Amino acid sequence: MENGTLNHGVDTGSTITIKGILSLLMQNIDEQTSKKRVISLGMGDPSAYSCFHTTHVAQEAVVDALQSDKFNGYAPTVGLPQTRRAIAEYLSRDLPYKLSSDDVFITSGCTQAIDVSLAMLAHPGANILLPRPGFPIYELCAGFRHLEVRYVDLLPDKGWEVDLDAVDVLADQNTVALVVINPGNPCGNVYSFEHLKKIAETAKKNKILIIADEVYGHLAFGKNPFVPMGVFGSEVPVLTLGSLSKRWIVPGWRLGWFVTSDPSGMYREPKTVERIKKYFDILGGPATFIQAAVPRILEQTDEAFFKKTINLLEHASDILCDTIKEIPCITCPLKPEGSMAVMVKLNISLLEDISDDIDFCFKLAKEESVVILPGTAVGLKNWLRITFAVDSSFLEEGLRRTKSFCQRHAKQLLRY
């Protein structure tokens, strides 16, 4: 029991992880007694569904690199030169300046890029500003690096914008960075150019750099186009984190990047560059043949592939929002505009035997074999994070079961 409620074995402290909670939820499903197929709306991995698959160019590039017999050895610890150059050129397409290969460091997925960025910034007494709700890996990494975490709330009634007044209050001389996740995970928002500019101005005023998590970069289908934070790199130093994982639907390839989008600042100083390089000497990067495939993947992927993915995500978000409207105890403050997930609010007062979001998700998994992530996992109690990057038939069935679950657990006077 925790504060009078069941926590189902979930650690709600700083060691919480999405995969950890999802594993517990899966264990709560009795597949022997349940005749229903398990539907997971909790993990952002669309590659499990046939409608989401990577482009043939990417597959052929990897196969050709492997069969060439040229990439079986170690790569430089910072990444293959041609891979760094290709990523610099790819990111520079959307910037008012050109990145060089020296600005790019190859990582094992975006998760390793997160760890690198926090490791480079950590020092005794330092603190970091993290968005709430956010991605819990940041908090976990901060704990290992002895970085104090200060939370900046995202505002659901303003499209999950960053509370910039809170940044001014929380930032001090020991604040090393503000993390900005855009397109938003877990909220499904996409920030406007104007809001990103205000974020940059606020960071500059407080003399802190920005860690721009853009792992969902370009996965935008609402009113706001994706704008990289690096656009404001001349105004405030930006560390850009990204990967092939989401846009190319290959999370298992573990190909990410850590990029210094800082054309006139500290990250081009020799001592800083050398420190980054030395840290990469102790890391293990992606497989060499995967790195070797990157230039061809970035240069030859057809725009039609990206458009198809966007259309699938937009259609799925429509299904999600239309169904949520039929469930009184769940509300969606913002229709998804990007990424692959959305935050919805759970009204516990309308349910008679559900204590909180964790209890809701565990009972839903047990009774309906549907897995949804409790909002507590990403920093918001009594909210839910629903991933919609799944086959539409699975999404419809999963939401239908969720609706039935809510009907069964609705208070008597509110049954619908």
Coordinates of C-alpha atoms in Angstrom, one line a residue:
M1 CA 0.0 0.0 0.0
E2 CA 1.1 3.5 -0.7
N3 CA -0.8 6.4 0.7
G4 CA -3.7 4.1 1.1
T5 CA -3.6 2.8 -2.5
L6 CA -2.2 -0.4 -4.1
N7 CA 0.9 0.2 -6.1
H8 CA 1.0 -3.4 -7.5
G9 CA 4.8 -3.6 -6.9
V10 CA 5.5 -0.4 -9.0
D11 CA 8.4 1.7 -7.7
T12 CA 7.1 5.2 -8.1
G13 CA 10.4 6.8 -7.2
S14 CA 13.3 8.0 -9.3
T15 CA 14.1 4.5 -10.5
I16 CA 10.8 4.1 -12.4
T17 CA 11.1 3.0 -16.0
I18 CA 8.5 2.5 -18.8
K19 CA 9.8 -0.9 -19.7
G20 CA 9.8 -1.9 -16.0
I21 CA 6.1 -1.0 -15.5
L22 CA 5.1 -2.5 -18.8
S23 CA 6.8 -5.8 -17.8
L24 CA 4.9 -5.8 -14.6
L25 CA 1.6 -5.2 -16.5
M26 CA 2.4 -8.1 -18.9
Q27 CA 3.0 -10.4 -15.9
N28 CA -0.4 -9.4 -14.6
I29 CA -2.1 -10.9 -17.6
D30 CA -3.0 -14.6 -17.2
E31 CA -2.7 -15.8 -20.8
Q32 CA -3.8 -19.3 -19.8
T33 CA -7.2 -18.2 -18.5
S34 CA -7.7 -15.3 -20.8
K35 CA -8.9 -16.1 -24.3
K36 CA -8.3 -12.6 -25.6
R37 CA -5.2 -11.7 -27.5
V38 CA -2.9 -9.3 -25.7
I39 CA -3.0 -5.7 -27.0
S40 CA -0.2 -3.4 -26.0
L41 CA -0.9 0.4 -26.3
G42 CA 2.0 1.0 -24.0
M43 CA 5.3 0.7 -25.9
G44 CA 6.3 3.1 -28.7
D45 CA 7.5 0.3 -31.1
P46 CA 5.4 0.2 -34.2
S47 CA 7.7 -2.3 -35.9
A48 CA 5.7 -5.1 -34.3
Y49 CA 2.8 -4.4 -36.8
S50 CA 2.8 -5.2 -40.4
C51 CA 1.4 -1.8 -41.5
F52 CA 4.5 -0.1 -40.0
H53 CA 7.7 -1.3 -41.6
T54 CA 10.9 0.4 -42.7
T55 CA 11.7 1.3 -46.3
H56 CA 13.4 -1.2 -48.6
V57 CA 16.2 1.2 -49.1
A58 CA 17.1 0.9 -45.4
Q59 CA 17.0 -2.9 -45.5
E60 CA 19.1 -3.1 -48.7
A61 CA 21.6 -0.6 -47.4
V62 CA 22.2 -2.7 -44.2
V63 CA 22.4 -6.0 -46.2
D64 CA 24.8 -4.5 -48.7
A65 CA 27.0 -3.0 -46.0
L66 CA 27.1 -6.4 -44.2
Q67 CA 27.8 -8.4 -47.3
S68 CA 30.6 -6.1 -48.5
D69 CA 32.8 -7.5 -45.8
K70 CA 34.2 -4.0 -45.2
F71 CA 32.5 -3.3 -41.9
N72 CA 33.3 -6.2 -39.7
G73 CA 35.8 -4.4 -37.6
Y74 CA 35.7 -1.7 -34.9
A75 CA 34.4 1.7 -35.9
P76 CA 36.0 4.9 -34.5
T77 CA 34.5 5.4 -31.1
V78 CA 32.8 8.7 -32.2
G79 CA 31.4 6.9 -35.3
L80 CA 32.3 6.3 -38.9
P81 CA 33.4 9.5 -40.7
Q82 CA 30.9 9.0 -43.5
T83 CA 28.1 8.4 -41.0
R84 CA 28.9 11.5 -39.1
R85 CA 29.0 13.5 -42.3
A86 CA 25.7 12.1 -43.6
I87 CA 23.9 13.0 -40.4
A88 CA 25.4 16.5 -40.4
E89 CA 24.1 17.0 -43.9
Y90 CA 20.7 15.5 -43.1
L91 CA 20.2 17.8 -40.0
S92 CA 21.6 20.8 -41.8
R93 CA 18.7 20.7 -44.3
D94 CA 16.4 22.3 -41.7
L95 CA 19.0 24.7 -40.2
P96 CA 20.1 28.3 -41.1
Y97 CA 23.7 27.1 -40.8
K98 CA 25.7 24.0 -41.8
L99 CA 26.7 21.4 -39.3
S100 CA 30.1 19.7 -39.8
S101 CA 30.9 16.0 -39.2
D102 CA 32.8 17.1 -36.2
D103 CA 29.6 18.2 -34.5
V104 CA 28.1 14.7 -34.8
F105 CA 28.8 11.8 -32.5
I106 CA 27.2 8.4 -33.1
T107 CA 25.4 6.6 -30.2
S108 CA 23.6 3.4 -29.5
G109 CA 20.1 4.8 -29.9
C110 CA 18.8 8.0 -28.4
T111 CA 18.9 6.6 -24.9
Q112 CA 22.7 6.5 -25.0
A113 CA 22.7 10.1 -26.4
I114 CA 20.7 11.1 -23.3
D115 CA 23.2 9.5 -21.0
V116 CA 26.1 11.2 -22.8
S117 CA 24.5 14.6 -22.6
L118 CA 23.9 14.3 -18.8
A119 CA 27.4 12.8 -18.2
M120 CA 29.0 15.7 -20.0
L121 CA 27.1 18.3 -18.0
A122 CA 27.1 16.8 -14.5
H123 CA 29.3 18.3 -11.8
P124 CA 28.9 18.6 -8.0
G125 CA 25.9 20.7 -7.0
A126 CA 24.5 20.9 -10.6
N127 CA 20.8 20.6 -11.4
I128 CA 18.8 20.0 -14.6
L129 CA 15.3 21.1 -15.6
L130 CA 13.2 18.2 -16.9
P131 CA 9.7 18.5 -18.4
R132 CA 6.8 17.0 -16.6
P133 CA 5.3 14.8 -18.0
G134 CA 8.4 13.6 -19.7
F135 CA 10.6 10.6 -20.5
P136 CA 11.7 8.9 -17.3
I137 CA 15.1 7.8 -18.7
Y138 CA 16.3 11.4 -18.0
E139 CA 15.5 11.2 -14.3
L140 CA 17.1 7.8 -14.1
C141 CA 20.3 9.0 -15.8
A142 CA 20.3 12.1 -13.6
G143 CA 20.2 10.0 -10.5
F144 CA 23.2 8.0 -11.6
R145 CA 25.1 11.3 -12.4
H146 CA 24.1 12.9 -9.1
L147 CA 22.3 15.7 -10.9
E148 CA 19.5 17.3 -9.0
V149 CA 16.2 17.2 -11.0
R150 CA 13.9 20.2 -11.0
Y151 CA 10.6 19.7 -12.9
V152 CA 9.1 22.2 -15.3
D153 CA 5.4 21.5 -15.8
L154 CA 4.0 21.3 -19.3
L155 CA 0.6 23.0 -19.6
P156 CA -2.1 20.7 -21.0
D157 CA -4.5 23.7 -21.5
K158 CA -1.9 25.4 -23.7
G159 CA -1.0 22.5 -26.0
W160 CA 1.5 21.1 -23.4
E161 CA 3.7 24.2 -23.8
V162 CA 6.6 24.7 -21.5
D163 CA 5.8 26.8 -18.4
L164 CA 8.5 29.4 -19.1
D165 CA 7.6 31.4 -15.9
A166 CA 8.5 28.2 -14.0
V167 CA 11.9 28.0 -15.8
D168 CA 12.7 31.5 -14.6
V169 CA 11.9 30.5 -11.0
L170 CA 13.7 27.2 -11.0
A171 CA 16.9 28.1 -12.9
D172 CA 19.9 29.3 -10.9
Q173 CA 23.6 29.5 -11.3
N174 CA 23.9 25.7 -10.9
T175 CA 21.4 24.8 -13.6
V176 CA 23.2 23.1 -16.5
A177 CA 20.3 22.5 -19.0
L178 CA 16.7 22.5 -19.9
V179 CA 15.4 19.4 -21.7
V180 CA 12.9 20.0 -24.5
I181 CA 11.2 17.0 -26.1
N182 CA 9.7 17.9 -29.5
P183 CA 7.6 16.4 -31.0
G184 CA 6.3 15.5 -27.6
N185 CA 6.7 12.2 -25.8
P186 CA 4.5 11.4 -24.0
C187 CA 2.0 14.2 -24.9
G188 CA 1.8 14.1 -28.7
N189 CA 2.3 17.8 -29.1
V190 CA 4.4 19.7 -31.6
Y191 CA 5.7 23.1 -30.6
S192 CA 5.3 26.2 -32.8
F193 CA 8.2 28.2 -34.1
E194 CA 7.1 31.0 -31.8
H195 CA 7.1 28.9 -28.7
L196 CA 10.5 27.4 -29.5
K197 CA 11.8 30.9 -29.9
K198 CA 10.5 31.9 -26.5
I199 CA 12.1 28.8 -25.0
A200 CA 15.5 29.8 -26.6
E201 CA 15.1 33.3 -25.3
T202 CA 14.3 32.1 -21.8
A203 CA 17.3 29.7 -21.8
K204 CA 19.6 32.4 -23.0
K205 CA 18.3 34.8 -20.3
N206 CA 19.0 32.2 -17.7
K207 CA 22.4 31.2 -19.2
I208 CA 21.5 27.6 -19.7
L209 CA 21.8 25.3 -22.7
I210 CA 19.0 23.3 -24.2
I211 CA 19.0 19.5 -24.7
A212 CA 16.7 19.0 -27.6
D213 CA 15.3 15.5 -27.7
E214 CA 14.1 15.1 -31.3
V215 CA 13.8 11.3 -31.6
Y216 CA 10.4 11.9 -33.1
G217 CA 11.7 14.6 -35.4
H218 CA 9.5 15.2 -38.5
L219 CA 6.7 12.9 -37.2
A220 CA 4.2 15.8 -37.2
F221 CA 0.7 15.8 -38.7
G222 CA -1.1 18.7 -37.0
K223 CA -1.1 22.5 -37.5
N224 CA 2.5 23.0 -36.5
P225 CA 5.3 21.7 -38.7
F226 CA 8.4 20.2 -37.0
V227 CA 11.0 22.9 -36.3
P228 CA 14.3 21.7 -34.9
M229 CA 15.6 23.5 -31.8
G230 CA 18.9 23.8 -33.5
V231 CA 17.4 26.7 -35.6
F232 CA 18.1 28.8 -32.5
G233 CA 21.6 27.4 -32.0
S234 CA 23.2 30.8 -32.7
E235 CA 21.2 32.3 -29.8
V236 CA 21.6 29.5 -27.2
P237 CA 23.8 26.3 -27.2
V238 CA 21.7 23.3 -28.2
L239 CA 22.6 19.6 -27.8
T240 CA 20.4 17.8 -30.4
L241 CA 19.6 14.1 -29.7
G242 CA 18.0 11.9 -32.3
S243 CA 18.0 8.5 -34.0
L244 CA 16.7 6.5 -36.9
S245 CA 14.4 4.6 -34.6
K246 CA 11.1 6.3 -35.0
R247 CA 11.1 8.0 -38.4
W248 CA 12.5 4.9 -40.1
I249 CA 10.7 2.5 -37.7
V250 CA 13.8 0.6 -36.7
P251 CA 14.2 1.0 -32.9
G252 CA 16.1 -2.3 -32.7
W253 CA 18.9 -1.0 -34.9
R254 CA 20.1 1.3 -32.1
L255 CA 21.4 4.0 -34.3
G256 CA 21.3 7.4 -32.6
W257 CA 23.2 10.7 -32.5
F258 CA 24.5 13.4 -30.1
V259 CA 25.0 16.6 -32.0
T260 CA 26.4 20.0 -30.9
S261 CA 24.1 22.5 -32.6
D262 CA 26.2 25.5 -31.4
P263 CA 27.8 27.3 -34.3
S264 CA 29.5 30.0 -32.3
G265 CA 29.9 28.7 -28.8
M266 CA 31.5 26.4 -26.2
Y267 CA 31.1 23.1 -28.0
R268 CA 33.6 24.0 -30.6
E269 CA 36.3 24.7 -28.0
P270 CA 39.2 22.2 -28.3
K271 CA 39.0 21.2 -24.6
T272 CA 35.3 20.5 -24.7
V273 CA 35.5 18.5 -28.0
E274 CA 38.4 16.5 -26.5
R275 CA 36.4 15.7 -23.4
I276 CA 33.5 14.5 -25.4
K277 CA 35.8 12.3 -27.5
K278 CA 37.4 10.8 -24.4
Y279 CA 34.0 9.9 -23.0
F280 CA 33.1 8.2 -26.2
D281 CA 36.2 6.1 -25.9
I282 CA 34.5 4.2 -23.1
L283 CA 31.2 3.7 -24.9
G284 CA 30.2 1.0 -27.3
G285 CA 28.5 2.4 -30.4
P286 CA 26.1 0.8 -32.9
A287 CA 27.3 -2.1 -35.1
T288 CA 29.8 -0.9 -37.7
F289 CA 27.7 -2.2 -40.6
I290 CA 24.6 -0.4 -39.4
Q291 CA 26.6 2.8 -39.3
A292 CA 27.9 2.2 -42.8
A293 CA 24.3 1.9 -44.1
V294 CA 23.3 5.3 -42.8
P295 CA 24.5 7.6 -45.7
R296 CA 22.5 5.6 -48.2
I297 CA 19.4 5.5 -45.9
L298 CA 19.4 9.2 -45.3
E299 CA 20.1 10.1 -49.0
Q300 CA 17.8 7.6 -50.8
T301 CA 14.7 7.2 -48.6
D302 CA 11.7 8.3 -50.7
E303 CA 9.4 11.0 -49.4
A304 CA 6.5 8.7 -50.1
F305 CA 7.7 6.4 -47.3
F306 CA 7.6 9.2 -44.8
K307 CA 4.2 10.4 -46.0
K308 CA 2.7 6.9 -45.6
T309 CA 3.9 6.7 -42.0
I310 CA 2.5 10.2 -41.2
N311 CA -0.9 9.1 -42.8
L312 CA -1.0 6.0 -40.7
L313 CA -0.3 7.9 -37.5
E314 CA -2.8 10.6 -38.3
H315 CA -5.5 8.0 -39.0
A316 CA -4.7 6.2 -35.8
S317 CA -4.9 9.4 -33.8
D318 CA -8.4 10.0 -35.3
I319 CA -9.5 6.6 -34.1
L320 CA -8.1 7.2 -30.7
C321 CA -9.7 10.6 -30.1
D322 CA -13.1 9.5 -31.5
T323 CA -13.3 6.6 -29.2
I324 CA -12.0 8.5 -26.1
K325 CA -15.0 10.8 -26.5
E326 CA -17.2 7.8 -25.8
I327 CA -15.6 7.1 -22.4
P328 CA -16.8 9.6 -19.8
C329 CA -13.9 8.8 -17.3
I330 CA -11.2 9.6 -19.8
T331 CA -10.6 12.9 -21.5
C332 CA -8.0 14.1 -24.1
P333 CA -7.0 17.7 -23.7
L334 CA -5.1 17.8 -27.0
K335 CA -5.6 15.8 -30.1
P336 CA -2.2 14.3 -31.0
E337 CA -0.3 16.5 -33.5
G338 CA 2.9 14.4 -33.7
S339 CA 5.0 11.5 -32.3
M340 CA 3.3 8.2 -31.5
A341 CA 1.6 8.7 -28.1
V342 CA -0.8 10.9 -26.2
M343 CA -1.6 11.8 -22.6
V344 CA -5.3 11.5 -21.5
K345 CA -6.8 12.4 -18.1
L346 CA -8.4 9.7 -16.0
N347 CA -11.3 10.8 -13.7
I348 CA -11.0 8.4 -10.8
S349 CA -14.1 9.9 -9.2
L350 CA -16.3 8.3 -11.8
L351 CA -15.0 4.8 -11.1
E352 CA -16.1 2.9 -8.0
D353 CA -13.3 0.5 -7.3
I354 CA -10.2 2.0 -9.0
S355 CA -7.8 3.8 -6.6
D356 CA -5.5 5.5 -9.1
D357 CA -3.9 5.3 -12.6
I358 CA -1.7 2.4 -11.6
D359 CA -4.6 0.4 -10.2
F360 CA -6.6 1.2 -13.4
C361 CA -3.8 -0.1 -15.7
F362 CA -3.2 -3.3 -13.7
K363 CA -6.9 -4.2 -13.5
L364 CA -7.3 -3.4 -17.2
A365 CA -4.4 -5.7 -18.1
K366 CA -5.8 -8.5 -15.9
E367 CA -9.4 -8.2 -17.1
E368 CA -9.1 -7.2 -20.7
S369 CA -5.5 -8.1 -21.7
V370 CA -4.9 -4.5 -22.7
V371 CA -1.7 -2.8 -21.7
I372 CA -1.7 1.0 -21.2
L373 CA 1.0 3.0 -19.4
P374 CA -0.1 4.7 -16.2
G375 CA 0.7 8.4 -16.2
T376 CA 2.7 8.0 -12.9
A377 CA 5.4 6.5 -15.1
V378 CA 5.9 9.8 -16.9
G379 CA 5.2 12.1 -14.0
L380 CA 1.5 12.7 -14.0
K381 CA -0.6 10.7 -11.5
N382 CA -4.2 9.8 -12.7
W383 CA -3.3 10.3 -16.3
L384 CA -2.6 7.6 -18.9
R385 CA -0.2 7.5 -21.8
I386 CA -1.7 5.7 -24.8
T387 CA 0.5 4.7 -27.8
F388 CA -1.4 4.8 -31.0
A389 CA 1.3 3.6 -33.4
V390 CA -0.3 0.2 -33.8
D391 CA -2.4 -1.5 -36.4
S392 CA -5.8 0.1 -36.6
S393 CA -7.7 -3.1 -35.9
F394 CA -5.6 -3.7 -32.7
L395 CA -6.1 0.0 -31.7
E396 CA -9.9 -0.2 -32.2
E397 CA -10.2 -3.5 -30.3
G398 CA -8.0 -2.3 -27.5
L399 CA -10.0 0.9 -27.0
R400 CA -13.2 -1.0 -27.3
R401 CA -12.1 -3.3 -24.4
T402 CA -11.0 -0.3 -22.4
K403 CA -14.4 1.3 -22.9
S404 CA -16.1 -2.0 -21.7
F405 CA -13.7 -2.0 -18.7
C406 CA -14.7 1.5 -17.8
Q407 CA -18.4 0.7 -18.1
R408 CA -18.1 -2.2 -15.7
H409 CA -16.2 -0.2 -13.2
A410 CA -18.3 3.0 -13.5
K411 CA -20.2 4.1 -10.4
Q412 CA -23.8 2.8 -10.4
L413 CA -25.5 6.2 -11.1
L414 CA -23.0 6.9 -13.9
R415 CA -23.2 3.6 -15.9
Y416 CA -23.4 4.2 -19.6

